[in-house]
């Protein structure tokens, strides 16, 4: 596993506000939220980008989807949410994640 910032959060080496966890996936609050609710849904395995997902990751993807649905329900975001995956120059942390954004977007958010 690479020693990237999200791997460190997953290993508990640096703190994060964890919200929910499954065997293969963790969700925690974004440190610099772009919306009222801004949660990162992250596989525990170090997959670098969206394009690196392979067929062994089917269970990971199912858990990412399931956790997202559970969060949309538990955070009451049904009326206003987005799921966003950044890639290429838009991706700053080189460990696959998607953003669950809910409620109002902050003005500075793209
Ligand atoms: P992306 O790579 O999709 O462009 O965005 C990475 C996201 O990770 C950003 O929204 C940023 O605020 C968030 N982020 C970067 N470093 C940390 C960190 O150490 N902890 C947490 N909780 N979020 C982080
Ligand atoms: Zn990583």
PDB file of C-alpha atoms and ligand atoms in Angstrom:
ATOM      1  CA  UNK A   1       0.000   0.000   0.000  1.00  0.00           C
ATOM      2  CA  UNK A   2       1.261   3.460  -0.881  1.00  0.00           C
ATOM      3  CA  UNK A   3       1.740   5.885   1.999  1.00  0.00           C
ATOM      4  CA  UNK A   4      -0.698   8.469   0.679  1.00  0.00           C
ATOM      5  CA  UNK A   5      -2.753  10.757   2.904  1.00  0.00           C
ATOM      6  CA  UNK A   6      -5.927   8.659   2.622  1.00  0.00           C
ATOM      7  CA  UNK A   7      -3.981   5.451   3.357  1.00  0.00           C
ATOM      8  CA  UNK A   8      -2.722   7.207   6.512  1.00  0.00           C
ATOM      9  CA  UNK A   9      -6.306   8.103   7.496  1.00  0.00           C
ATOM     10  CA  UNK A  10      -7.396   4.495   6.833  1.00  0.00           C
ATOM     11  CA  UNK A  11      -4.537   3.208   9.024  1.00  0.00           C
ATOM     12  CA  UNK A  12      -5.450   5.716  11.765  1.00  0.00           C
ATOM     13  CA  UNK A  13      -2.074   7.473  11.451  1.00  0.00           C
ATOM     14  CA  UNK A  14      -3.736  10.834  10.903  1.00  0.00           C
ATOM     15  CA  UNK A  15      -7.147  11.810  12.261  1.00  0.00           C
ATOM     16  CA  UNK A  16     -10.362  12.229  10.296  1.00  0.00           C
ATOM     17  CA  UNK A  17     -14.027  12.504  11.238  1.00  0.00           C
ATOM     18  CA  UNK A  18     -15.092   8.994  10.296  1.00  0.00           C
ATOM     19  CA  UNK A  19     -18.813   8.612   9.627  1.00  0.00           C
ATOM     20  CA  UNK A  20     -19.308   5.025   8.504  1.00  0.00           C
ATOM     21  CA  UNK A  21     -17.164   2.031   7.599  1.00  0.00           C
ATOM     22  CA  UNK A  22     -17.601  -1.314   5.871  1.00  0.00           C
ATOM     23  CA  UNK A  23     -15.018  -4.063   5.312  1.00  0.00           C
ATOM     24  CA  UNK A  24     -13.613  -2.481   2.137  1.00  0.00           C
ATOM     25  CA  UNK A  25     -14.728   1.147   2.324  1.00  0.00           C
ATOM     26  CA  UNK A  26     -14.609   4.094   4.711  1.00  0.00           C
ATOM     27  CA  UNK A  27     -16.437   7.428   4.620  1.00  0.00           C
ATOM     28  CA  UNK A  28     -15.171  10.519   6.433  1.00  0.00           C
ATOM     29  CA  UNK A  29     -15.796  14.259   6.376  1.00  0.00           C
ATOM     30  CA  UNK A  30     -13.858  16.358   3.895  1.00  0.00           C
ATOM     31  CA  UNK A  31     -11.404  18.626   5.758  1.00  0.00           C
ATOM     32  CA  UNK A  32     -12.313  21.592   3.548  1.00  0.00           C
ATOM     33  CA  UNK A  33     -16.020  21.211   2.782  1.00  0.00           C
ATOM     34  CA  UNK A  34     -17.438  22.566  -0.487  1.00  0.00           C
ATOM     35  CA  UNK A  35     -21.058  22.121   0.637  1.00  0.00           C
ATOM     36  CA  UNK A  36     -23.197  21.894   3.796  1.00  0.00           C
ATOM     37  CA  UNK A  37     -22.442  18.158   3.781  1.00  0.00           C
ATOM     38  CA  UNK A  38     -19.209  16.999   2.148  1.00  0.00           C
ATOM     39  CA  UNK A  39     -18.245  13.397   2.714  1.00  0.00           C
ATOM     40  CA  UNK A  40     -15.486  11.410   1.007  1.00  0.00           C
ATOM     41  CA  UNK A  41     -16.247   7.771   0.196  1.00  0.00           C
ATOM     42  CA  UNK A  42     -12.943   5.922  -0.028  1.00  0.00           C
ATOM     43  CA  UNK A  43     -11.908   2.314  -0.726  1.00  0.00           C
ATOM     44  CA  UNK A  44      -9.471   0.945   1.859  1.00  0.00           C
ATOM     45  CA  UNK A  45      -7.361  -0.586  -0.908  1.00  0.00           C
ATOM     46  CA  UNK A  46      -5.021   1.951  -2.504  1.00  0.00           C
ATOM     47  CA  UNK A  47      -6.607   2.287  -5.951  1.00  0.00           C
ATOM     48  CA  UNK A  48      -5.045   5.369  -7.497  1.00  0.00           C
ATOM     49  CA  UNK A  49      -7.673   6.696  -9.883  1.00  0.00           C
ATOM     50  CA  UNK A  50     -11.105   5.915 -11.274  1.00  0.00           C
ATOM     51  CA  UNK A  51      -9.380   4.471 -14.349  1.00  0.00           C
ATOM     52  CA  UNK A  52      -7.452   1.961 -12.179  1.00  0.00           C
ATOM     53  CA  UNK A  53     -10.581   0.174 -10.955  1.00  0.00           C
ATOM     54  CA  UNK A  54     -10.410  -3.423 -12.154  1.00  0.00           C
ATOM     55  CA  UNK A  55     -12.677  -6.439 -12.072  1.00  0.00           C
ATOM     56  CA  UNK A  56     -11.408  -7.573  -8.671  1.00  0.00           C
ATOM     57  CA  UNK A  57     -12.903  -4.391  -7.240  1.00  0.00           C
ATOM     58  CA  UNK A  58     -16.558  -5.291  -7.815  1.00  0.00           C
ATOM     59  CA  UNK A  59     -17.259  -5.766  -4.098  1.00  0.00           C
ATOM     60  CA  UNK A  60     -15.484  -2.468  -3.305  1.00  0.00           C
ATOM     61  CA  UNK A  61     -17.702  -0.628  -5.781  1.00  0.00           C
ATOM     62  CA  UNK A  62     -20.857  -2.218  -4.405  1.00  0.00           C
ATOM     63  CA  UNK A  63     -19.855  -1.104  -0.900  1.00  0.00           C
ATOM     64  CA  UNK A  64     -19.087   2.433  -2.114  1.00  0.00           C
ATOM     65  CA  UNK A  65     -22.559   2.616  -3.658  1.00  0.00           C
ATOM     66  CA  UNK A  66     -24.256   1.106  -0.603  1.00  0.00           C
ATOM     67  CA  UNK A  67     -22.473   3.445   1.833  1.00  0.00           C
ATOM     68  CA  UNK A  68     -23.454   6.411  -0.348  1.00  0.00           C
ATOM     69  CA  UNK A  69     -27.113   5.410  -0.366  1.00  0.00           C
ATOM     70  CA  UNK A  70     -27.043   4.879   3.409  1.00  0.00           C
ATOM     71  CA  UNK A  71     -25.455   8.319   3.922  1.00  0.00           C
ATOM     72  CA  UNK A  72     -27.931  10.078   1.618  1.00  0.00           C
ATOM     73  CA  UNK A  73     -30.670   8.582   3.770  1.00  0.00           C
ATOM     74  CA  UNK A  74     -29.081   9.112   7.196  1.00  0.00           C
ATOM     75  CA  UNK A  75     -27.919  12.674   6.398  1.00  0.00           C
ATOM     76  CA  UNK A  76     -31.335  13.426   4.799  1.00  0.00           C
ATOM     77  CA  UNK A  77     -29.836  14.589   1.501  1.00  0.00           C
ATOM     78  CA  UNK A  78     -32.419  13.044  -0.846  1.00  0.00           C
ATOM     79  CA  UNK A  79     -33.572  16.427  -2.133  1.00  0.00           C
ATOM     80  CA  UNK A  80     -30.140  17.857  -2.964  1.00  0.00           C
ATOM     81  CA  UNK A  81     -27.025  15.762  -3.467  1.00  0.00           C
ATOM     82  CA  UNK A  82     -24.197  15.136  -5.932  1.00  0.00           C
ATOM     83  CA  UNK A  83     -21.653  12.344  -6.280  1.00  0.00           C
ATOM     84  CA  UNK A  84     -18.449  13.577  -7.898  1.00  0.00           C
ATOM     85  CA  UNK A  85     -15.279  11.793  -9.025  1.00  0.00           C
ATOM     86  CA  UNK A  86     -12.346  13.994 -10.006  1.00  0.00           C
ATOM     87  CA  UNK A  87      -9.695  12.784 -12.439  1.00  0.00           C
ATOM     88  CA  UNK A  88      -6.536  13.979 -14.126  1.00  0.00           C
ATOM     89  CA  UNK A  89      -5.631  17.518 -13.125  1.00  0.00           C
ATOM     90  CA  UNK A  90      -8.852  17.797 -11.100  1.00  0.00           C
ATOM     91  CA  UNK A  91      -7.717  15.000  -8.747  1.00  0.00           C
ATOM     92  CA  UNK A  92      -5.470  16.200  -5.916  1.00  0.00           C
ATOM     93  CA  UNK A  93      -5.336  13.138  -3.659  1.00  0.00           C
ATOM     94  CA  UNK A  94      -4.003  10.120  -5.613  1.00  0.00           C
ATOM     95  CA  UNK A  95      -6.265   7.565  -3.905  1.00  0.00           C
ATOM     96  CA  UNK A  96      -9.661   6.868  -5.447  1.00  0.00           C
ATOM     97  CA  UNK A  97     -12.548   8.593  -3.716  1.00  0.00           C
ATOM     98  CA  UNK A  98     -15.857  10.102  -4.564  1.00  0.00           C
ATOM     99  CA  UNK A  99     -17.325  13.204  -3.049  1.00  0.00           C
ATOM    100  CA  UNK A 100     -20.836  13.089  -1.627  1.00  0.00           C
ATOM    101  CA  UNK A 101     -22.005  16.687  -1.584  1.00  0.00           C
ATOM    102  CA  UNK A 102     -25.353  17.631  -0.091  1.00  0.00           C
ATOM    103  CA  UNK A 103     -27.385  20.717   0.703  1.00  0.00           C
ATOM    104  CA  UNK A 104     -26.120  24.082  -0.469  1.00  0.00           C
ATOM    105  CA  UNK A 105     -22.785  24.376  -2.283  1.00  0.00           C
ATOM    106  CA  UNK A 106     -20.292  26.863  -0.866  1.00  0.00           C
ATOM    107  CA  UNK A 107     -19.769  29.864  -3.177  1.00  0.00           C
ATOM    108  CA  UNK A 108     -16.108  29.086  -3.868  1.00  0.00           C
ATOM    109  CA  UNK A 109     -16.874  25.472  -4.875  1.00  0.00           C
ATOM    110  CA  UNK A 110     -16.558  24.743  -8.582  1.00  0.00           C
TER     111      UNK A 110
HETATM  112  P1  LIG B   1      -9.808  15.677  -5.172  1.00  0.00           P
HETATM  113  O1  LIG B   1      -8.551  14.854  -5.109  1.00  0.00           O
HETATM  114  O2  LIG B   1     -11.014  14.885  -5.563  1.00  0.00           O
HETATM  115  O3  LIG B   1      -9.642  16.905  -6.017  1.00  0.00           O
HETATM  116  O4  LIG B   1     -10.106  16.266  -3.718  1.00  0.00           O
HETATM  117  C1  LIG B   1      -9.510  15.783  -2.560  1.00  0.00           C
HETATM  118  C2  LIG B   1     -10.352  16.201  -1.365  1.00  0.00           C
HETATM  119  O5  LIG B   1      -9.719  15.717  -0.214  1.00  0.00           O
HETATM  120  C3  LIG B   1     -10.499  17.726  -1.191  1.00  0.00           C
HETATM  121  O6  LIG B   1     -11.886  18.059  -1.155  1.00  0.00           O
HETATM  122  C4  LIG B   1      -9.800  18.004   0.132  1.00  0.00           C
HETATM  123  O7  LIG B   1     -10.458  19.000   0.888  1.00  0.00           O
HETATM  124  C5  LIG B   1      -9.825  16.660   0.823  1.00  0.00           C
HETATM  125  N1  LIG B   1      -8.687  16.420   1.718  1.00  0.00           N
HETATM  126  C6  LIG B   1      -7.368  16.622   1.403  1.00  0.00           C
HETATM  127  N2  LIG B   1      -6.593  16.252   2.446  1.00  0.00           N
HETATM  128  C7  LIG B   1      -7.430  15.824   3.421  1.00  0.00           C
HETATM  129  C8  LIG B   1      -7.218  15.317   4.749  1.00  0.00           C
HETATM  130  O8  LIG B   1      -6.095  15.186   5.234  1.00  0.00           O
HETATM  131  N3  LIG B   1      -8.324  14.975   5.468  1.00  0.00           N
HETATM  132  C9  LIG B   1      -9.587  15.096   4.962  1.00  0.00           C
HETATM  133  N4  LIG B   1     -10.597  14.738   5.758  1.00  0.00           N
HETATM  134  N5  LIG B   1      -9.825  15.573   3.727  1.00  0.00           N
HETATM  135  C10 LIG B   1      -8.766  15.936   2.965  1.00  0.00           C
HETATM  136 ZN1  LIG B   2      -3.712   5.461  -0.586  1.00  0.00          ZN
END
